[in-house]
XYZ file of C-alpha atoms in Angstrom:
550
model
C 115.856 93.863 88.722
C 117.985 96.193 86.410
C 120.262 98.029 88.908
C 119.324 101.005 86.836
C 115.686 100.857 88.265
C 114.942 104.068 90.678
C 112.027 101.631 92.426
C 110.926 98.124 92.832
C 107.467 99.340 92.938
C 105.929 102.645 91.885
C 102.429 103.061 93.271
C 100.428 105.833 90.957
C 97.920 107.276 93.798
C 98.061 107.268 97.619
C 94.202 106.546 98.445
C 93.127 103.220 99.923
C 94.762 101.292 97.299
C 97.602 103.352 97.200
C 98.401 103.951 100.564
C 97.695 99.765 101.378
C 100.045 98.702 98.554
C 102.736 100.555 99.396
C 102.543 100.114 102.937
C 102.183 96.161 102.043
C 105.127 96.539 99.568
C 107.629 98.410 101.646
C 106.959 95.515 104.742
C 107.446 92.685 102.052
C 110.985 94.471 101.269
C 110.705 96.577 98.022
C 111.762 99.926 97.351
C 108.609 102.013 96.439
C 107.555 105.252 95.265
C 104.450 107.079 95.425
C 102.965 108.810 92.572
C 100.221 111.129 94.282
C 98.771 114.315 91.902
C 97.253 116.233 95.573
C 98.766 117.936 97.871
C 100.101 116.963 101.284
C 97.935 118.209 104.306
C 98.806 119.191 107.392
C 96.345 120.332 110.208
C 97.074 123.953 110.235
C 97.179 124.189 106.359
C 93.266 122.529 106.231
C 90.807 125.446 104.839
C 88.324 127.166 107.792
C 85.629 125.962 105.917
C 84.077 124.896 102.708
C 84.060 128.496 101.763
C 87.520 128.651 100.920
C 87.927 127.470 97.821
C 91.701 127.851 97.139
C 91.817 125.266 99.702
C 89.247 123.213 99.185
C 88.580 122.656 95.734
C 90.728 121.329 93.643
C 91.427 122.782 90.122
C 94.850 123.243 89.293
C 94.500 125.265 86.565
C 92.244 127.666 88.235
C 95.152 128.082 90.825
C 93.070 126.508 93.364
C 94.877 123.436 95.152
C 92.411 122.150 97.108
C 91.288 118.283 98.262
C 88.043 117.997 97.059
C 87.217 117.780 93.797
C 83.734 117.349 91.517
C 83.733 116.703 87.837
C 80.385 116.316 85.602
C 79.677 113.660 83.065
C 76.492 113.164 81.531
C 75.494 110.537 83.474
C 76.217 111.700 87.173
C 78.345 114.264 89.282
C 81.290 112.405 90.230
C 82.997 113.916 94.456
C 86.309 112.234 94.910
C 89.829 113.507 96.646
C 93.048 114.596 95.649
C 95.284 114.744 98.306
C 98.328 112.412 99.991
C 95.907 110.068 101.919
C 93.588 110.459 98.778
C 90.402 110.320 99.617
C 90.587 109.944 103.074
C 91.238 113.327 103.582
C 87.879 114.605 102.484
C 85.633 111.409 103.190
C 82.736 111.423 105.881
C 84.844 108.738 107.742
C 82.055 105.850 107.507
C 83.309 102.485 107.422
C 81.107 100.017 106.441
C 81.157 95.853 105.501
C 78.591 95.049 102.110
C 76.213 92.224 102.438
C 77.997 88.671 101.420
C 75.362 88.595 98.609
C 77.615 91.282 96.460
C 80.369 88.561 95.814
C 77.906 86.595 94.197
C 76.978 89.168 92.023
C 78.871 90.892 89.058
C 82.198 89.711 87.225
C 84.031 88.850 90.085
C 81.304 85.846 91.160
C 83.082 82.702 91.506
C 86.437 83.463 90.946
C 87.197 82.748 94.496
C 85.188 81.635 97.818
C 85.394 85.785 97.967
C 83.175 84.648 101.684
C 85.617 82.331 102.899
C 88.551 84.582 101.901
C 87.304 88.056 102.684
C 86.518 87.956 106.116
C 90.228 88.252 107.232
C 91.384 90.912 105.282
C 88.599 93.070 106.165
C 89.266 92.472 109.623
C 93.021 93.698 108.576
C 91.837 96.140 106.977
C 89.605 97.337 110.177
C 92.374 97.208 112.772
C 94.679 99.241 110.371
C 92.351 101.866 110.365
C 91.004 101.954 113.841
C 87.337 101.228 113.078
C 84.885 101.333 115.528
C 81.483 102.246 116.617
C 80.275 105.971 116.760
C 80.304 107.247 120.312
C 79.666 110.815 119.651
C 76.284 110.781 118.699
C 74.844 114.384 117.663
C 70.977 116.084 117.332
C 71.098 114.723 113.614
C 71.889 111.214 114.307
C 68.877 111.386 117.019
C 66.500 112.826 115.388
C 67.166 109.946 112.445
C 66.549 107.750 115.363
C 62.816 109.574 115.778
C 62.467 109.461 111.987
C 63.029 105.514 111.883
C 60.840 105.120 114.903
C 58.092 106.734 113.207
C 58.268 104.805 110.082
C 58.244 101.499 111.503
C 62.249 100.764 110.734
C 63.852 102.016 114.129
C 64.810 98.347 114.898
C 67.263 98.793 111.959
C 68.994 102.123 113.140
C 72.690 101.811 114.154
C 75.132 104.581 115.398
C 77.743 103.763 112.321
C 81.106 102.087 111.866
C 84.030 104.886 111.683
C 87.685 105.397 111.782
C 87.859 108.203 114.660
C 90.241 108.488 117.460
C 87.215 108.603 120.240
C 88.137 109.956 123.741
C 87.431 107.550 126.620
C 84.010 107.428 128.367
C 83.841 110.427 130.279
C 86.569 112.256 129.521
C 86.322 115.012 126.936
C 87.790 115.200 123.575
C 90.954 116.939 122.000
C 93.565 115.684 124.367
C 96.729 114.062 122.611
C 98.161 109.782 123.290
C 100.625 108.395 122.429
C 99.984 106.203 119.487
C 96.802 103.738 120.850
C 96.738 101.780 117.662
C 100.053 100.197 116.716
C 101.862 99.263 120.053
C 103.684 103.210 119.972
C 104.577 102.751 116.609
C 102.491 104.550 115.465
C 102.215 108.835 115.751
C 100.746 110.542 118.676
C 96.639 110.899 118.550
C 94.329 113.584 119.995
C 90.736 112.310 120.381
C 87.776 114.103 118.389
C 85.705 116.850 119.871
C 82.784 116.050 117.463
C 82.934 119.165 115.322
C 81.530 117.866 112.048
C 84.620 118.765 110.416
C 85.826 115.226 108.563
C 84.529 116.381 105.023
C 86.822 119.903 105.376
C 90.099 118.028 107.053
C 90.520 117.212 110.663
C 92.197 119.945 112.196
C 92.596 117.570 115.555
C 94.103 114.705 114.142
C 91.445 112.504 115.610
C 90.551 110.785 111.906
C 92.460 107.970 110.953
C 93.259 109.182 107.637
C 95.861 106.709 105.666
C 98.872 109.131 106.519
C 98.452 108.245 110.445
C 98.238 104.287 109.436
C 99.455 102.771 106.431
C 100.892 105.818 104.341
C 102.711 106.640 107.809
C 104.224 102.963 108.006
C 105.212 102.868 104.175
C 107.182 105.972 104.568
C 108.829 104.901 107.460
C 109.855 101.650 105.912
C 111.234 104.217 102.784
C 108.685 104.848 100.299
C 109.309 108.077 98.752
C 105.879 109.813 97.916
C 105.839 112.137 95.325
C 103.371 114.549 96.215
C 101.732 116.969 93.252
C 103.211 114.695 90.652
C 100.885 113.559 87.940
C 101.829 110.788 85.893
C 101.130 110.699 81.960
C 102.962 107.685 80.976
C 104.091 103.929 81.591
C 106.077 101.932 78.812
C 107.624 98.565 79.023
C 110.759 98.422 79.246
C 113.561 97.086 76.389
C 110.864 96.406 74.367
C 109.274 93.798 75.962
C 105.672 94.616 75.367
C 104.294 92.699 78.231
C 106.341 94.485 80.704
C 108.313 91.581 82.018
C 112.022 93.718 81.852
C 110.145 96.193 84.065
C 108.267 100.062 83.279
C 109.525 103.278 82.594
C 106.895 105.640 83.864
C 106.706 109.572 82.927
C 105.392 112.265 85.348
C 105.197 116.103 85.785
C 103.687 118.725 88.263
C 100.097 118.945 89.053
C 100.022 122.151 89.895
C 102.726 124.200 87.780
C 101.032 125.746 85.040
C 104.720 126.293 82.767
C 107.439 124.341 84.134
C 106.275 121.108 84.241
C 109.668 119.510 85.634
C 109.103 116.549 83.781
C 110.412 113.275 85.496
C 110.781 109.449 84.388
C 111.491 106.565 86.424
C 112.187 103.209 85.912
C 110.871 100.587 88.292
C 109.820 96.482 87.717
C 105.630 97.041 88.240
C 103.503 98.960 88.538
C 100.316 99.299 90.559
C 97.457 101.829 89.921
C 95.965 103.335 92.157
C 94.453 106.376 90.745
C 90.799 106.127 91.966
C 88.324 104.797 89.333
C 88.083 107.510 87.258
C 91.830 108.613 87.403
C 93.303 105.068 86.273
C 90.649 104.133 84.025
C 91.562 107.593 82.416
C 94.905 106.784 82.749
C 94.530 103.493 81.299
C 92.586 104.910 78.394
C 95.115 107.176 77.305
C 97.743 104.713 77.733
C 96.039 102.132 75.896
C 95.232 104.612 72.787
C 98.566 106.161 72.951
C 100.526 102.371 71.781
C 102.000 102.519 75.090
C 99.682 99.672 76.590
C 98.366 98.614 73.901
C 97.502 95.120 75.344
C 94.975 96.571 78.431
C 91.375 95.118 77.484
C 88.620 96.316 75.500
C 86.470 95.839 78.567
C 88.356 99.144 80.391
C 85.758 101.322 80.756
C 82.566 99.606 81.101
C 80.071 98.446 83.609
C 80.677 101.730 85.790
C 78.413 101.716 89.169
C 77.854 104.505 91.422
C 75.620 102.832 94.735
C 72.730 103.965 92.620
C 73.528 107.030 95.393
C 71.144 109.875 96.025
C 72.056 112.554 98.268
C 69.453 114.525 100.061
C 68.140 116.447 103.330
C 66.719 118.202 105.775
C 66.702 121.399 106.811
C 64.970 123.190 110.189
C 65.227 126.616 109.749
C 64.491 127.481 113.632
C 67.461 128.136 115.482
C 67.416 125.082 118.168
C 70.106 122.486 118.277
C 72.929 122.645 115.977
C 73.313 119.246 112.776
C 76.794 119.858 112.625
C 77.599 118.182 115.919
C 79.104 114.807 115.687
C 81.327 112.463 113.188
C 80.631 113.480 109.510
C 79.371 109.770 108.874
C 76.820 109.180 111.545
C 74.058 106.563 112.324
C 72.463 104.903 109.965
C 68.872 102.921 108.868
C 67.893 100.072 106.486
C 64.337 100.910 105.107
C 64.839 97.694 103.526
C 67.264 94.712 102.343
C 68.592 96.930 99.558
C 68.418 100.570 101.086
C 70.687 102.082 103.050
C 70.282 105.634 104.447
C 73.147 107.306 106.887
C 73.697 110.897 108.110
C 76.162 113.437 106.697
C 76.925 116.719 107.998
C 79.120 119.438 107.847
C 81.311 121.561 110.728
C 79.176 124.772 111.664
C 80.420 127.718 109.112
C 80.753 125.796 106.222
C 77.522 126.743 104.378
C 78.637 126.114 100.870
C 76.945 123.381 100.396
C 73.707 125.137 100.364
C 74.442 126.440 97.142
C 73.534 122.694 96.000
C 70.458 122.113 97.839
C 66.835 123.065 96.944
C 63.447 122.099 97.691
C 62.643 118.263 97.418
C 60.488 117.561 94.705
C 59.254 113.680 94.325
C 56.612 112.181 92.204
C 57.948 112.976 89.174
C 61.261 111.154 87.409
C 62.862 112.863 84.161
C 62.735 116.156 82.886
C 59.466 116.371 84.207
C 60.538 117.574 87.318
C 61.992 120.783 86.674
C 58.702 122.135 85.664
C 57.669 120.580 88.869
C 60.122 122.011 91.213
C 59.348 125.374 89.377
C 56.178 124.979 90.554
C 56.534 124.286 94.377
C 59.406 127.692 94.396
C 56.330 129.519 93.568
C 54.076 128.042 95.626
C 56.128 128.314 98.608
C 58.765 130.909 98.445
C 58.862 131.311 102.204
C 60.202 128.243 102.609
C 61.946 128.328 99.324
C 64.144 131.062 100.275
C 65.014 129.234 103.697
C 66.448 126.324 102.189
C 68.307 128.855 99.758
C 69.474 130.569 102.459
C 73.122 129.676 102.880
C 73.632 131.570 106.263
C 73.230 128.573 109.264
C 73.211 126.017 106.313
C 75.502 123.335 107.706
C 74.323 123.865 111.651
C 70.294 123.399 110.379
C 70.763 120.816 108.478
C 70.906 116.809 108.370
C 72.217 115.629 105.244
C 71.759 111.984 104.293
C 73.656 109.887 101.245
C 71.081 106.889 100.289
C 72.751 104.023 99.128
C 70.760 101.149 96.706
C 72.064 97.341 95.830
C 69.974 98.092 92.462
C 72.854 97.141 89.649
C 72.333 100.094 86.769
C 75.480 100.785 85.429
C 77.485 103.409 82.843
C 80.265 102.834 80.315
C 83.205 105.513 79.836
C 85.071 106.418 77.173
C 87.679 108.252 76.004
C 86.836 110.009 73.009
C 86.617 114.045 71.772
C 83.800 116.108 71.526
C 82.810 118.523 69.469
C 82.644 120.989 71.588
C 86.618 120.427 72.909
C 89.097 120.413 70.144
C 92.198 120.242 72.372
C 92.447 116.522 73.472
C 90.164 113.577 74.182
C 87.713 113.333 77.009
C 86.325 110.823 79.134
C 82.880 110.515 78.814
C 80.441 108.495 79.834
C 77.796 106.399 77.579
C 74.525 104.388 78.173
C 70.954 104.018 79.895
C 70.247 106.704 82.069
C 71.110 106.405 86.066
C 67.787 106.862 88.419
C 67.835 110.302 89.934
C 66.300 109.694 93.194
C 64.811 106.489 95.358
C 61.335 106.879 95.925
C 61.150 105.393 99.172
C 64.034 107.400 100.512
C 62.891 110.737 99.712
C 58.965 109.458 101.168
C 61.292 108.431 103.936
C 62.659 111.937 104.352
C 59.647 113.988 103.376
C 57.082 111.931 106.441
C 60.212 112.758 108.907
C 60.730 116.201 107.800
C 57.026 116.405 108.398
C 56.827 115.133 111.919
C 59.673 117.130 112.899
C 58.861 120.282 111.866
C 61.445 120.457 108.941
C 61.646 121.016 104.660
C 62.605 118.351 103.191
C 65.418 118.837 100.442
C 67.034 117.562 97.123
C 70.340 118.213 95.177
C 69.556 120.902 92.863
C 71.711 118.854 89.659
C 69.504 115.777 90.470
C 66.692 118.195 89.046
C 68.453 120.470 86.814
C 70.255 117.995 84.967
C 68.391 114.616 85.287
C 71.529 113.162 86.676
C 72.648 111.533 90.440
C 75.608 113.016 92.069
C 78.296 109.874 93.615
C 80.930 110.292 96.215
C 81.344 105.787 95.337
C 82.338 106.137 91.511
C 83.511 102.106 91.362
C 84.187 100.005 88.413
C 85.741 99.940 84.887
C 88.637 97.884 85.411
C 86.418 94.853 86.270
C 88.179 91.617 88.067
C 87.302 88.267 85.733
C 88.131 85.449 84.511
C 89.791 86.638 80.603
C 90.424 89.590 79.506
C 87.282 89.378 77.360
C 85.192 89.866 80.200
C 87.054 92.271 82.392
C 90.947 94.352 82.864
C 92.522 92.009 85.459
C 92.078 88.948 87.551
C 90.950 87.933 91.083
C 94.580 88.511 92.292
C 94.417 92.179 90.672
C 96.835 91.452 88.240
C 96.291 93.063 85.396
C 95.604 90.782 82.002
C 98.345 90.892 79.388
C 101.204 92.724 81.367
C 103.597 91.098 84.106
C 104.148 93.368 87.623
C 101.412 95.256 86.619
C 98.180 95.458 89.320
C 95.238 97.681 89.517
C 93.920 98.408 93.407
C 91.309 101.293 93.981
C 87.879 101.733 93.328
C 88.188 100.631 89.781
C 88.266 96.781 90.501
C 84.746 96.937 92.366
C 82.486 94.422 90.192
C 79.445 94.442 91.779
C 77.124 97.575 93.485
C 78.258 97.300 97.433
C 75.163 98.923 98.369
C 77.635 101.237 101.316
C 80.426 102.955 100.454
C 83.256 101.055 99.407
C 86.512 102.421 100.886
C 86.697 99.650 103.677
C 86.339 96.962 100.458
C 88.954 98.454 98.136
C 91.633 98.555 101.577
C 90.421 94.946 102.482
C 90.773 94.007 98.446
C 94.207 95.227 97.978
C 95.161 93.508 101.405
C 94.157 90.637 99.496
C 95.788 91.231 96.330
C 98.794 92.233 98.457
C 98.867 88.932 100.137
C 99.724 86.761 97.328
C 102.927 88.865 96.712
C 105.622 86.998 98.168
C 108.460 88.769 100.371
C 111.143 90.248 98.941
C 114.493 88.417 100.289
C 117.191 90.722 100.658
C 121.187 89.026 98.729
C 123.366 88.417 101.470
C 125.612 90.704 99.788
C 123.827 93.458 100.194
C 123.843 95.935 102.962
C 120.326 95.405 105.299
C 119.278 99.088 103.801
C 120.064 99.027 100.253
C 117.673 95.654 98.693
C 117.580 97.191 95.285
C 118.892 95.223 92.333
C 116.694 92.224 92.634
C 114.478 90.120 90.533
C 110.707 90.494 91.429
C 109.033 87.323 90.836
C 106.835 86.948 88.308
């Protein structure tokens, strides 16, 4: 490498891909920096609830500089995080392993024995991040337990798979360890108290976000992350157009509105790790702009979203409190391809009510709205108790459905008519289904028998469209770059030192949330990048001004 390069490596993001590759990187013996547009987090700075916008929700130019962030496409309501630790910060803290069957499916089928290979790296993956089963098991995770019972599935319940810091049987939670994960290497734990709080930030530093595991050990090895830096450009180097003399790559800040303080830096690859919809954005503009010219025509397409629906209950009496217990809680199978777990939220942090209304099935389309109009005014009492945001989060039991079904979206970057600034990404194609039948007769005979009103997200019904916290795809893993971006090392087609590792190389519908597969992916893609060896002339902490291999 050019001894002018700032970086080996230059990681754009800080989520599961990010925060793996650089960890993976830095161990190997490369110089790395991280490229994160969020903020960092610290327990004290975490908002009181989800009522505090300026700290919850992010939008920059609205001055709020939150973690949490939603943005609307035609198609679907995307929920992803910005934040150091990505979206680990704001994630319900499930951990889950898809069925086998998904690496026979999609683009990524029989590029590899993906069954033989796997295995290990999600077991990696799993130790990294302290996964284990629930032990703090709260009112809403039991009463899902009387729900399944009733319906003839209770054999299928489990108590979830989670990354929590879990205090030792008997002994209550919030007391700090020493490090119990990595032999003291590791930074001192406190174990959870079962607050509810994951999706809001973990003010007891009892969730294994990826700054107490492998963000913490890729700093300590000497990344440099770069927090509230966007980046909005990567060029080859000297001309080389397929990267191979290394990347110059452009950022500014986030979060400034004038001064920018526009920075470049030169490194030999690159790896994005943006989250689906940041790199394939990223990509996009890159690609259109001449300064990637050579990323494939398939970037974009076959988006999937767990053909997700997110709905509820809520029991208006005042009895035991939902928000009791690890944000991602137990969990059913109604069948082979549906998954249904429980969500909930700290007690407080209501806002989410202001997305909830009255469940109305039987009807798919526009044809529901009229529908839902219908049962307000048929039953306003209990309309305005599901409207009523006061007790929301402590009466209610959230649940995010999860389907293997493979529909799928294109995006595209392209402007529209009514936004004459600068191109958007949009997204293009068949509609996505709105709701799963069987899940919401699920909900609606356990509401029922427990005394409760069953509810749906009010933009499923207003707008005809499914809201995703698992936006994966559009940088699909293949075999050419005819048929997908990069291939089953995550390399990315066309460009040397160049990967892609987040939730953009997914290829088939995981049916569970996919943050455990895009850490155990990119341990993968990691693996088969060999160790950097230090020249002997070199002092042991200064190993820049080498040649990566190809």
């Amino acid at each position: 490498m050019s001894a002018s390069c700032d970086f080996d490596y230059i990681v754009i993001g800080s989520g599961f891909g990010g925060s793996v590759s650089a960890c993976r990187l830095t161990e190997k013996g490369y110089s790395v920096g991280v490229m994160e547009m969020g903020r960092r987090w610290k327990a004290e700075d975490f908002p009181a609830s989800n009522w505090d916008s300026g700290r919850y929700i992010w939008r920059p130019g609205m001055r709020m500089f939150g973690f949490y962030n939603m943005r609307l496409f035609r198609h679907m309501v995307v929920m992803c995080g910005n934040a150091v630790g990505g979206g680990s910060i704001t994630y319900a803290n499930a951990l889950l392993v898809p069925s086998p069957k998904v690496w026979d499916q999609g683009s990524w089928a029989g590029l590899k024995d993906w069954t033989g290979v796997m295995p290990r790296h999600y077991a990696t993956a799993e130790r990294m991040l302290g996964v284990t089963d629930n032990k703090l098991l709260g009112e809403a995770d039991l009463r899902l337990k009387k729900m399944a019972d009733l319906q003839g599935v209770g054999n299928t319940y489990y108590s979830g798979r989670v990354g929590t810091f879990f205090p030792p049987a008997g002994e209550p939670g919030g007391k700090t360890y020493p490090d119990p994960y990595f032999d003291g290497e590791g930074p001192d734990r406190s174990t959870c108290v079962g607050c509810g709080g994951c999706m809001v930030g973990c003010k007891y530093n009892a969730k294994n976000t990826l700054d107490k595991n492998y963000l913490y050990f890729a700093e300590k090895r000497g990344a440099q992350v770069f927090a509230e830096t966007k980046v909005v450009d990567v060029r080859p180097l000297n001309g080389k157009p397929d990267g191979s003399d290394g990347y110059e790559v452009h950022t500014e800040s986030s979060t400034a509105l004038f001064n920018k303080q526009r920075r470049s830096f030169r490194c030999r690859g690159v790896v994005f790790a943006a989250s689906s919809l940041g790199t394939v954005e990223l990509l996009f503009r890159l690609k259109q702009g001449g300064s990637l010219p050579r990323i494939s025509d398939d970037l974009g397409k076959r988006i999937r979203t767990n053909a997700e629906s997110l709905i509820g209950v809520r029991f208006p009496a005042k009895d035991m409190s939902m928000s009791m217990g690890v944000a991602g809680g137990a969990a059913v199978y109604l069948d082979e391809h549906t998954h249904i777990g429980v969500a909930r939220y700290p007690e407080g942090s209501d806002a989410a009510s202001m997305l909830m209304t009255l469940m109305r099935s039987g009807r798919t389309g526009w044809g529901r709205i009229p529908a839902w109009l219908w049962s307000l005014l048929r039953h306003p009492l209990k309309a305005l108790r599901v409207h009523n945001p006061v007790g929301f989060a402590r009466q209610s039991m959230l649940f995010v459905v999860m389907h293997t079904m493979d529909c799928h979206i294109d995006l595209r970057l392209r402007r529209r008519w009514y936004w004459p600034f600068g191109k958007l990404l949009c997204s293009e194609g068949a509609p996505i289904p709105t709701h799963i039948p069987d899940a919401n007769a699920f909900v609606e005979r356990g509401a029922k028998a427990l005394g409760g009103i069953p509810m749906s997200l009010l933009t499923e019904i207003l707008f005809n469209i499914p809201t995703t916290a698992h936006c994966m795809g559009g940088c699909a893993m293949a075999d050419s770059p005819e048929r997908g971006v990069m291939d089953a090392q995550n390399r990315v087609f066309g460009y040397q030192n160049m990967l892609i590792c987040d939730g953009s190389m997914l290829s088939a519908n995981l049916g569970v949330n996919p943050s455990l597969t895009i850490t155990a992916l990119t341990e993968h893609a990691m693996s088969h990048i060999p160790a950097q060896a230090p020249l002997e002339t070199d002092p042991p902490s200064n190993r820049h001004g080498h040649v990566l291999p190809a």
